[in-house]
CSV table of C-alpha atoms in Angstrom, one decimal:
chain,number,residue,atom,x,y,z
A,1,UNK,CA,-79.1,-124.1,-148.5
A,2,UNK,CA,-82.2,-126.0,-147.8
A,3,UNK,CA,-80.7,-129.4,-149.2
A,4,UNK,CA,-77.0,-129.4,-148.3
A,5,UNK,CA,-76.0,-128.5,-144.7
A,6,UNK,CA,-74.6,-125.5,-143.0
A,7,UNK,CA,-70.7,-125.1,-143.0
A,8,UNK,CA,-69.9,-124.1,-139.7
A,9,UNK,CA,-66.7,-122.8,-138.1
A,10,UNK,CA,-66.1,-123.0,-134.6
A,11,UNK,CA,-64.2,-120.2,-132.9
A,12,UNK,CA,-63.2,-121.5,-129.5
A,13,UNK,CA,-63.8,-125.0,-130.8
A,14,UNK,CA,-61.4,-126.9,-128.6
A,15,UNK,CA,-62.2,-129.9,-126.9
A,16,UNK,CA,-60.7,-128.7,-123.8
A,17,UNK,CA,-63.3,-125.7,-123.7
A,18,UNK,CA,-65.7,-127.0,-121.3
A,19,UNK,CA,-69.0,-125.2,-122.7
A,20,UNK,CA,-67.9,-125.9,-126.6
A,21,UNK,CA,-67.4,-129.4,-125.8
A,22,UNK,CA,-70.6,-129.6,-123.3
A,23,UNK,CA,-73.0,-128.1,-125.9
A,24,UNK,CA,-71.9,-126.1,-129.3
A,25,UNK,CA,-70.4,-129.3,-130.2
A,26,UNK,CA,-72.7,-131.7,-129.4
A,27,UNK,CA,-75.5,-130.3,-130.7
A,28,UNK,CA,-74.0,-129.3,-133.6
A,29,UNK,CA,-73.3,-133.0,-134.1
A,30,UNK,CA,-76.7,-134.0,-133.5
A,31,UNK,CA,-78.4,-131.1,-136.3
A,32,UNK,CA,-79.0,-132.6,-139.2
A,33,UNK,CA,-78.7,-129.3,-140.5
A,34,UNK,CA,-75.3,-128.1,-139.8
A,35,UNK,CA,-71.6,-129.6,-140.8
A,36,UNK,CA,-68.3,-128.6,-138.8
A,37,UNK,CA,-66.2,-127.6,-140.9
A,38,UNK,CA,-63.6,-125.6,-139.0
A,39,UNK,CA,-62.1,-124.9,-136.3
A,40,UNK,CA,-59.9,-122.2,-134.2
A,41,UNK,CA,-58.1,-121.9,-131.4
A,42,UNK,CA,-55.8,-120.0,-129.7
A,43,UNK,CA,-52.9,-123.0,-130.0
A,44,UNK,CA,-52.6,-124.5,-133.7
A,45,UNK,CA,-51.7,-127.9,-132.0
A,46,UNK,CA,-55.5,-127.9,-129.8
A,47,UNK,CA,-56.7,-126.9,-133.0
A,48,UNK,CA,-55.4,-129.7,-135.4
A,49,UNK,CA,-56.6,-131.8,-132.3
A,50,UNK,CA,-59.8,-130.8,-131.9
A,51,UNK,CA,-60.7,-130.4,-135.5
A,52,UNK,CA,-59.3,-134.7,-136.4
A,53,UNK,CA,-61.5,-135.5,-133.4
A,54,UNK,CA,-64.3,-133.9,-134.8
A,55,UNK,CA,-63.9,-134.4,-138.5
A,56,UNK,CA,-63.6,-131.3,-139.5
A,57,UNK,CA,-61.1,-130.8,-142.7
A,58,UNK,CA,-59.5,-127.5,-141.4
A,59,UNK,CA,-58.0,-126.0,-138.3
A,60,UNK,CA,-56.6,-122.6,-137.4
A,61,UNK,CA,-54.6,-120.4,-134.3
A,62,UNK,CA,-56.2,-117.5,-136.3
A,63,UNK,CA,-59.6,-117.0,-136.1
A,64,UNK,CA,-59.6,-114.5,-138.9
A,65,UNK,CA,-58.6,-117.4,-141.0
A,66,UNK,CA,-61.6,-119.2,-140.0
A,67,UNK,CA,-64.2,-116.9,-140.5
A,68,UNK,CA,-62.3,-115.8,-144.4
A,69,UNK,CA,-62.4,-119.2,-145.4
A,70,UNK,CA,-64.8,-120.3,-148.2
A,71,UNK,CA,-65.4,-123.5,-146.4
A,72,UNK,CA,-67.3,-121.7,-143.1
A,73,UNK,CA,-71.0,-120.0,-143.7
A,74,UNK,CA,-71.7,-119.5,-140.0
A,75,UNK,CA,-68.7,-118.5,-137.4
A,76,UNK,CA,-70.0,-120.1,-133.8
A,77,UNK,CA,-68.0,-117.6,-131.6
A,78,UNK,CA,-67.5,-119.6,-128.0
A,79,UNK,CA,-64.9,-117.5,-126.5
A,80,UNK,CA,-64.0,-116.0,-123.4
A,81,UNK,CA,-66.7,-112.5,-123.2
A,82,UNK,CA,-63.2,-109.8,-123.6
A,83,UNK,CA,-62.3,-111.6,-127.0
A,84,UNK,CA,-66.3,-111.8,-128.2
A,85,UNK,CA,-66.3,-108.4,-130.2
A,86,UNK,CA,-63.0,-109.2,-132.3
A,87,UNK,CA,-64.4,-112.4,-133.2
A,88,UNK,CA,-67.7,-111.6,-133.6
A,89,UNK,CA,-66.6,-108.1,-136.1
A,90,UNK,CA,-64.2,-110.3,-138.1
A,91,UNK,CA,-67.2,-113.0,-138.6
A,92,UNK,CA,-69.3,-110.2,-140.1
A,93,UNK,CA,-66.5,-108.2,-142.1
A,94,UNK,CA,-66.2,-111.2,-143.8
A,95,UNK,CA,-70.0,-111.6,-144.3
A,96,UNK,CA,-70.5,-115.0,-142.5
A,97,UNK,CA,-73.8,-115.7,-140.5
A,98,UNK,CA,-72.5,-115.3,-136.7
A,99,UNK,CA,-74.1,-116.8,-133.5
A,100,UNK,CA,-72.2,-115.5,-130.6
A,101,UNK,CA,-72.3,-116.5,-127.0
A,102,UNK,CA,-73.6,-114.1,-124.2
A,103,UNK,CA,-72.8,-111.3,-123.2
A,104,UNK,CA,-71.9,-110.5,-126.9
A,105,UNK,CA,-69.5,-108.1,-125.7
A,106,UNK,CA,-68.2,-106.2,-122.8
A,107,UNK,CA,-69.4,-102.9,-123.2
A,108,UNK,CA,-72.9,-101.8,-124.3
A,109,UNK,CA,-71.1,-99.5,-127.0
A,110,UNK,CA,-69.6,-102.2,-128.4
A,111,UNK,CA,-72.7,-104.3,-128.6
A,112,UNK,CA,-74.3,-101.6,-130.3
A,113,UNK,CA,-71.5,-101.5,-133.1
A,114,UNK,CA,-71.7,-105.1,-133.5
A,115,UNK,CA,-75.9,-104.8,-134.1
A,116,UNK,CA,-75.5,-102.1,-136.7
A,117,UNK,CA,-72.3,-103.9,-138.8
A,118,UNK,CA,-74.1,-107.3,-139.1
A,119,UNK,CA,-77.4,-105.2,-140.0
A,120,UNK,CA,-75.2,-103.5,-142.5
A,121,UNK,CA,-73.5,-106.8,-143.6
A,122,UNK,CA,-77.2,-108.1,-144.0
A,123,UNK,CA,-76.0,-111.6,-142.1
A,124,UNK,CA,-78.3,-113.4,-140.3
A,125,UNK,CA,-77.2,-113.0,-136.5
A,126,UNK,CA,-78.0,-114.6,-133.3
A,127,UNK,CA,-77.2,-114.0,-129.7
A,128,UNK,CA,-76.6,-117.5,-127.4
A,129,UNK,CA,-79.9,-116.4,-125.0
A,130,UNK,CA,-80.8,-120.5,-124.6
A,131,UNK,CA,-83.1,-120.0,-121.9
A,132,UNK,CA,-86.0,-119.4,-124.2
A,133,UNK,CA,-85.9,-122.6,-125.9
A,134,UNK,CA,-86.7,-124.3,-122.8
A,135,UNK,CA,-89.8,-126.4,-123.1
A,136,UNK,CA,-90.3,-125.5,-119.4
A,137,UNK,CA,-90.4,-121.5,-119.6
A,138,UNK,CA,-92.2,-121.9,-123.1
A,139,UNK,CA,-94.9,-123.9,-120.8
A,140,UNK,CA,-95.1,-120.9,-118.4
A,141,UNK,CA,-95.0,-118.1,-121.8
A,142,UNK,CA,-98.1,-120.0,-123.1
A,143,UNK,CA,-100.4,-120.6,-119.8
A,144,UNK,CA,-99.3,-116.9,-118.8
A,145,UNK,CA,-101.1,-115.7,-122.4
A,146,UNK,CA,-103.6,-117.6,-122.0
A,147,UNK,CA,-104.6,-115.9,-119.1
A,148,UNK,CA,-104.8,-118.8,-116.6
A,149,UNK,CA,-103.5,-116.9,-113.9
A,150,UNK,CA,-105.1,-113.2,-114.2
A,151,UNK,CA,-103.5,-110.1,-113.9
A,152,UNK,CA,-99.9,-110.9,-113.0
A,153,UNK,CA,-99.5,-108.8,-109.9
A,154,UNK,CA,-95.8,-109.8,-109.0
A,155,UNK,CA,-92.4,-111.8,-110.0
A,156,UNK,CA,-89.7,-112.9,-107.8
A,157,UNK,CA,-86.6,-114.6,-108.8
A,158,UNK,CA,-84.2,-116.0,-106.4
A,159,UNK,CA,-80.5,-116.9,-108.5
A,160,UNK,CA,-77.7,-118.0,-106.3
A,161,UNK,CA,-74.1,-119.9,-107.4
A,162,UNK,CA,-71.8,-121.2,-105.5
A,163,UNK,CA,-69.0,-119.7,-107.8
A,164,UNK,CA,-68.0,-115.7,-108.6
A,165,UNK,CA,-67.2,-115.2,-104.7
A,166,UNK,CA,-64.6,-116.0,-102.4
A,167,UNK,CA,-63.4,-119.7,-104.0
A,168,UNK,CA,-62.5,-119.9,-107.6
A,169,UNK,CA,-60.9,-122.2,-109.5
A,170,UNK,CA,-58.0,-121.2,-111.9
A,171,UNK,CA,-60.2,-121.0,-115.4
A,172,UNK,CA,-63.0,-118.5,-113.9
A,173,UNK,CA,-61.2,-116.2,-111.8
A,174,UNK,CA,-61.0,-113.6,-115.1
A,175,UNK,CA,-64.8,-114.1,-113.9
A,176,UNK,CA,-64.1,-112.0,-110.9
A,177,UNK,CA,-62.8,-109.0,-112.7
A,178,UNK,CA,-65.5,-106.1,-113.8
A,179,UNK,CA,-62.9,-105.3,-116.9
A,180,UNK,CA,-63.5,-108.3,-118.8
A,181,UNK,CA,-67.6,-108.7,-118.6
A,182,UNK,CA,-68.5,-111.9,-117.7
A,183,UNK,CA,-69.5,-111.2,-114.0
A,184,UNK,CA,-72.1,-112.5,-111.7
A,185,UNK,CA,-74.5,-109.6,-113.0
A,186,UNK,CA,-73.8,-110.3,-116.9
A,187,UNK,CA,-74.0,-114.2,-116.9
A,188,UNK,CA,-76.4,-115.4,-114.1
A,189,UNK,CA,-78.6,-112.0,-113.8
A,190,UNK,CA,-78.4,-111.6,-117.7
A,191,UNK,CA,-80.4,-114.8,-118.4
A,192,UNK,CA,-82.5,-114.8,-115.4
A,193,UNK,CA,-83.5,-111.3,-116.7
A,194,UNK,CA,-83.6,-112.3,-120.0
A,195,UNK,CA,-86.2,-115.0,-118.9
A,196,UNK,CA,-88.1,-112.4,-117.1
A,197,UNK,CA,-88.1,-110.0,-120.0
A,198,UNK,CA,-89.3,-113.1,-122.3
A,199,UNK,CA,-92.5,-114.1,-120.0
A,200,UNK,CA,-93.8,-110.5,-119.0
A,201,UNK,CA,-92.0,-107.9,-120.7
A,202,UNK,CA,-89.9,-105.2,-120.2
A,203,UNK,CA,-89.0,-103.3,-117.2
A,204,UNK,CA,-90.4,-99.9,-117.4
A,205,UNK,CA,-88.2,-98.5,-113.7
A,206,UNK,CA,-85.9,-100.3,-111.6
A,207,UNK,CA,-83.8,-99.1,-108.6
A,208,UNK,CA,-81.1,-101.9,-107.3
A,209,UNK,CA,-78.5,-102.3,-105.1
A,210,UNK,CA,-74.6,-103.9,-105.7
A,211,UNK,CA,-72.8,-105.0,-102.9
A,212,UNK,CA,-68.8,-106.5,-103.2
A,213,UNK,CA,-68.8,-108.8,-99.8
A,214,UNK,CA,-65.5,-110.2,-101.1
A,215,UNK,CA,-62.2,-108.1,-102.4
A,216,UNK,CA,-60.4,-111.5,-103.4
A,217,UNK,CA,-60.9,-114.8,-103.9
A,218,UNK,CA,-59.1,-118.0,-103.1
A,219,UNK,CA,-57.8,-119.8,-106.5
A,220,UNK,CA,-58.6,-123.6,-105.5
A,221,UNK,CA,-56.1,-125.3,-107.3
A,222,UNK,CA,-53.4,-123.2,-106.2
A,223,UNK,CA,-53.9,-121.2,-103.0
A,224,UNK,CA,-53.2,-117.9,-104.1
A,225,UNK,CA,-54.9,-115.2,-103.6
A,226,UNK,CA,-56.7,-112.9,-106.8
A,227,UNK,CA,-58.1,-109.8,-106.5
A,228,UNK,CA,-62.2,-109.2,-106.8
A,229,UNK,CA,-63.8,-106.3,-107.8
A,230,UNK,CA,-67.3,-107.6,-109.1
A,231,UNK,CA,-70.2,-107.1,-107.1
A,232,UNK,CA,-71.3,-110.6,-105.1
A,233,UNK,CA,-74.8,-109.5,-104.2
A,234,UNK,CA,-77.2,-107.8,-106.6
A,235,UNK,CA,-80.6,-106.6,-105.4
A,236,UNK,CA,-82.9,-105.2,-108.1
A,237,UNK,CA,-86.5,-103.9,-107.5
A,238,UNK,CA,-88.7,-102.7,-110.2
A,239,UNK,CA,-91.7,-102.2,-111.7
A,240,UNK,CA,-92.8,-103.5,-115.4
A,241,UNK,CA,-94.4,-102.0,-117.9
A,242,UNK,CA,-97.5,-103.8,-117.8
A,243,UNK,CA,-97.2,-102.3,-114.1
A,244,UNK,CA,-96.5,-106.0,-112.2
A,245,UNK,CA,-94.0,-105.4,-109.4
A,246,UNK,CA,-90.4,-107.1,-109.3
A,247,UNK,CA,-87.8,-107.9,-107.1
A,248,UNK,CA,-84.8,-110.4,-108.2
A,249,UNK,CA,-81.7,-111.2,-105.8
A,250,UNK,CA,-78.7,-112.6,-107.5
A,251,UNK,CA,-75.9,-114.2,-105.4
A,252,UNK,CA,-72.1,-115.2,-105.7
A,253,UNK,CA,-70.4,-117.7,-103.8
A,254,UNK,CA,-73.4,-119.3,-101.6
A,255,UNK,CA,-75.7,-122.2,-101.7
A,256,UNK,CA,-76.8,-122.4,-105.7
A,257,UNK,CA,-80.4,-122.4,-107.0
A,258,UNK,CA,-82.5,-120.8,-108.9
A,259,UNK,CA,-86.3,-120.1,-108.6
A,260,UNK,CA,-88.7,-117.9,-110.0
A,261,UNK,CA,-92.5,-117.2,-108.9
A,262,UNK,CA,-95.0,-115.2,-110.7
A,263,UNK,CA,-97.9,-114.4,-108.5
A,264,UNK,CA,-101.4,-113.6,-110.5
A,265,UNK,CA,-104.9,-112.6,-109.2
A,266,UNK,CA,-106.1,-116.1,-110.1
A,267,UNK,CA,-103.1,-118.1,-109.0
A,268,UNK,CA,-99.1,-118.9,-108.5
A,269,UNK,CA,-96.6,-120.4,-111.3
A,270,UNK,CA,-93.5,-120.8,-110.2
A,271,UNK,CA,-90.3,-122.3,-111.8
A,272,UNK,CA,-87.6,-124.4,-109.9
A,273,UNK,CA,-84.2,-125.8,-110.8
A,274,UNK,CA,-83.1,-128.8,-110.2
A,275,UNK,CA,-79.4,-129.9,-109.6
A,276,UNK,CA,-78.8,-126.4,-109.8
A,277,UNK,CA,-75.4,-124.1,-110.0
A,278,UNK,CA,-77.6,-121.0,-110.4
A,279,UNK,CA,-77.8,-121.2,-114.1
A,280,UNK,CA,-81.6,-120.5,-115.5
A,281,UNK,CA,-80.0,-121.4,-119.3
A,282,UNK,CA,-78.7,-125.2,-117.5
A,283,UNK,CA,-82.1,-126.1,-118.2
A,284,UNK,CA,-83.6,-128.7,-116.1
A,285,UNK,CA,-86.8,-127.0,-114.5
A,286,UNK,CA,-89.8,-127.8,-112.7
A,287,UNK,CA,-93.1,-125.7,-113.6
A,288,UNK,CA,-95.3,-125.8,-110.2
A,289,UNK,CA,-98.6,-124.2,-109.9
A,290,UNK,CA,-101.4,-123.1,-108.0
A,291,UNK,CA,-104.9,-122.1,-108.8
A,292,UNK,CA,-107.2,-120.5,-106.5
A,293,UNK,CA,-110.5,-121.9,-106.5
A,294,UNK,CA,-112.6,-119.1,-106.3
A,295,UNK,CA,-111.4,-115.0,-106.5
A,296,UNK,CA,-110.6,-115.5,-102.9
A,297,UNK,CA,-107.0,-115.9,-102.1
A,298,UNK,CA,-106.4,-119.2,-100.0
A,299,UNK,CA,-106.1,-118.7,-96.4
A,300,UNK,CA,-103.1,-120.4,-95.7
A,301,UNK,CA,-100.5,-121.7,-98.1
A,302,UNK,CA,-97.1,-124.6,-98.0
A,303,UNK,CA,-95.5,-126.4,-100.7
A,304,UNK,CA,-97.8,-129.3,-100.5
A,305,UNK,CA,-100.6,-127.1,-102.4
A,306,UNK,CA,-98.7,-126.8,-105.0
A,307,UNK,CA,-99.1,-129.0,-108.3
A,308,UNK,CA,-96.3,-129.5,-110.9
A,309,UNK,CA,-97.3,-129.7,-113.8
A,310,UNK,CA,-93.7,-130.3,-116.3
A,311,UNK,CA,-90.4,-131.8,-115.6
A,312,UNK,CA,-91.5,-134.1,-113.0
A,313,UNK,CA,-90.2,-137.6,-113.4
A,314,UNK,CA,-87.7,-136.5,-116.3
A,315,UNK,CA,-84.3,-137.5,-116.0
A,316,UNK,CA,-81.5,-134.3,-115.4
A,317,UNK,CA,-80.1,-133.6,-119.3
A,318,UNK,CA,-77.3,-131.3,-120.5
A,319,UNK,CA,-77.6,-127.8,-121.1
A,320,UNK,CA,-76.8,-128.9,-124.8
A,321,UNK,CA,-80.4,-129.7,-125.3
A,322,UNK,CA,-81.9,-126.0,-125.4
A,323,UNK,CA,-78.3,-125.4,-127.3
A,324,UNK,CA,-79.6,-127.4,-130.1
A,325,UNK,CA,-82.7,-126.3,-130.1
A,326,UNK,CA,-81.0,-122.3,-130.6
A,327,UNK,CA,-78.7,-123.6,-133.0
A,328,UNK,CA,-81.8,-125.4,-135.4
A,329,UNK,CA,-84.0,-122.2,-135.2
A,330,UNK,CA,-81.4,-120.4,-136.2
A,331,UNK,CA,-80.6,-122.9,-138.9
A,332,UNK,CA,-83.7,-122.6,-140.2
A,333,UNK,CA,-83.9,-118.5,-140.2
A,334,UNK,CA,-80.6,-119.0,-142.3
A,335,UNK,CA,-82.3,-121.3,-144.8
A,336,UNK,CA,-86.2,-119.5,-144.5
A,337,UNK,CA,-84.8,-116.2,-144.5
A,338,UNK,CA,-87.0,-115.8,-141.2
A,339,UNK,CA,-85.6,-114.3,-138.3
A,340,UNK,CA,-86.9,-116.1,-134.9
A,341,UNK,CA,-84.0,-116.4,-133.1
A,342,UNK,CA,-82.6,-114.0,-130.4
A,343,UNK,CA,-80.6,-111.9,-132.9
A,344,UNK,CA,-77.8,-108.9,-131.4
A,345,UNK,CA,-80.6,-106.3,-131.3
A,346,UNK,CA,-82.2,-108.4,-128.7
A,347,UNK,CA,-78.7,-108.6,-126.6
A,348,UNK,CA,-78.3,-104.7,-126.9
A,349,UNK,CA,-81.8,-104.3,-125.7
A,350,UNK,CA,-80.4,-106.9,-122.5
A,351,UNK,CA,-76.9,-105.2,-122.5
A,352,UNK,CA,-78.9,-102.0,-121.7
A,353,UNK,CA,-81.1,-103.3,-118.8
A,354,UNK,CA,-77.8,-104.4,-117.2
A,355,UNK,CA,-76.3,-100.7,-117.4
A,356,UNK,CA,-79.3,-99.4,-116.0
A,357,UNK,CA,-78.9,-101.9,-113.1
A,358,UNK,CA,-75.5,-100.6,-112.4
A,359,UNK,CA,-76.2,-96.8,-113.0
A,360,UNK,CA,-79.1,-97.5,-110.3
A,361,UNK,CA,-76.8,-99.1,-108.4
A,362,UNK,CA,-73.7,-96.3,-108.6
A,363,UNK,CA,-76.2,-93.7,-108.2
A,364,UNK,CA,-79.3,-94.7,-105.9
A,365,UNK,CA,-81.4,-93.3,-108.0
A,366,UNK,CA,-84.7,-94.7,-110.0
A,367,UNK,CA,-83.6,-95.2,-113.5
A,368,UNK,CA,-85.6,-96.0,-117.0
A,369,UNK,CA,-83.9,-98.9,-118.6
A,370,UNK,CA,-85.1,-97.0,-121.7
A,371,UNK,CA,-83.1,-93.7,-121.2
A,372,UNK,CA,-80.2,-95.4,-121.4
A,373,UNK,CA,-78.5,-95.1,-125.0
């Protein structure tokens, strides 16, 4: 594989899908590693569409086709989250390299089948956990092991979106249903957490709070009223296992943002969003810091003490950047036989944080992220 490029099929390939098109596509464009060489949707006419626009000789209403044909090594799955563990099982029944979007399923069972049938399939496997491409967070990984800023004493994250509340538009209210796992808890507080998890490691207890506000939701286009039943205010307080205290808050349907601080005995790193819709994995971040000059902390502190030291002056860019980074990693594990990327074991581990958020939630108890199988 190292001198011809990687036959990729796209399930959920239409031009219409607004991530696919915004990112997957895009990037895969741009590798100089990958060819699209299929497509499948759910409408053979979007597909034959999609697939001439692209250049890619084949197009299917089936995905099953997709992933069976000789022409497709790797199966991009960028579906809705209810129709991820079909795909994704059909990809690796068929013994194609997969790279599925996240959540990689609804349930955590189900993410846990999918881990152990591509490990039995021996397929290279990756889960769509962008975030930790970021040149940004990968600035804050490396000044955080290299000790710049002490014992890490506490992390705060602040996530907010403007959507999963009481407005939706017409192509995310399945958003607002708890059935079909793609909720404010799974998408924004999966990757912030999945951040956190990347730059200090694993929780080791947690207790949290999930509040509904909001039983329905206002379609935009439309007017009409949809039922709600996902929570629009999550609370989660925790400590680590390298004992540093945490507290994140993620919100639906208020002002959008997203920050992140890590306080340490030597200083303050922070990371901040810009142009944000509450997204960590949109990219776009400012890294601020501040040292203390001596062991003393400062006496008073404001904004203005604090120094940024990335992303400042850089134009806004598309979340497809960090996309293509993911997508040439796992190019290369393909082609090294290494295996760098975020894989599905990686998503169980981040499927099973989110249960223990919600069985601290259900049953106000203190709960082990770790105890739950």
């Amino acid at each position: 594989m190292e001198h011809k490029r990687i036959k990729t099929g796209i399930i959920g390939g239409s031009l219409n899908n607004q991530w696919a098109s915004k990112t997957h596509i895009p990037a895969l464009q741009t590798s100089t590693r990958h060819q699209i060489t299929a497509i499948a949707t759910s409408r053979m006419e979007s597909a034959v569409k999609s697939a001439a626009a692209l250049g890619a000789p084949l197009a299917f209403a089936d995905y099953r086709e997709l992933c069976e044909s000789p022409e497709v090594e790797l199966v991009i799955v960028s579906v809705k989250v209810p129709f991820h563990y079909e795909a994704v099982k059909s990809a690796i029944a068929a013994g194609k390299h997969v790279y599925c979007e996240w959540p990689l399923a609804v349930t955590l069972n189900q993410a846990q089948e999918l881990a152990k049938l591509a490990d039995r399939a021996g397929i290279h496997h990756a889960i769509g956990l962008q975030a930790r491409q970021s040149a940004a967070i990968q600035e804050v990984k490396r000044r955080l092991e290299q000790g710049e800023f002490g014992r890490i004493l506490s992390c705060s994250i602040h996530a907010s979106t403007q959507g999963k509340g009481r407005m939706t538009d017409r192509n995310g209210a399945y958003l607002l249903k708890e059935e079909h796992g793609a909720t404010l808890l799974s998408i924004n507080g999966g990757h912030s957490l999945d951040v956190l998890r990347g730059l200090l490691g694993d929780f080791k207890e947690l207790t949290a709070i999930m509040n509904i506000h909001d039983v329905e939701a206002t379609v935009l286009e439309t007017g009409e009223k949809v039922e709600k039943d996902t929570a629009d205010q999550i609370m989660i307080q925790g400590t680590l296992e390298r004992g540093t205290s945490v507290s994140v808050h993620v919100q639906g349907g208020t002002y959008p943002g997203f920050r992140m601080e890590i306080q340490g005995e030597k200083g303050v790193i922070r990371l901040k969003q810009r142009h944000s819709v509450g997204h960590v994995q949109f990219g776009n971040l400012l890294v601020q810091q501040k040292r203390y000059a001596s062991s003393h902390l400062v006496a008073h502190g404001d904004d203005d003490g604090f120094e940024t030291i990335y992303g400042e002056g850089e134009q806004l860019h598309s979340p497809m950047l960090d996309v293509l980074k993911a997508h040439e990693l796992f190019a290369r594990d393909m082609i090294d036989g290494t295996f760098a990327s975020p894989d599905f074991h990686d998503a169980v581990q981040l499927h099973k944080l989110l249960e223990s958020v919600r069985t601290a939630a259900v049953t106000g108890c203190k709960i082990a992220p770790c105890s739950i199988s």
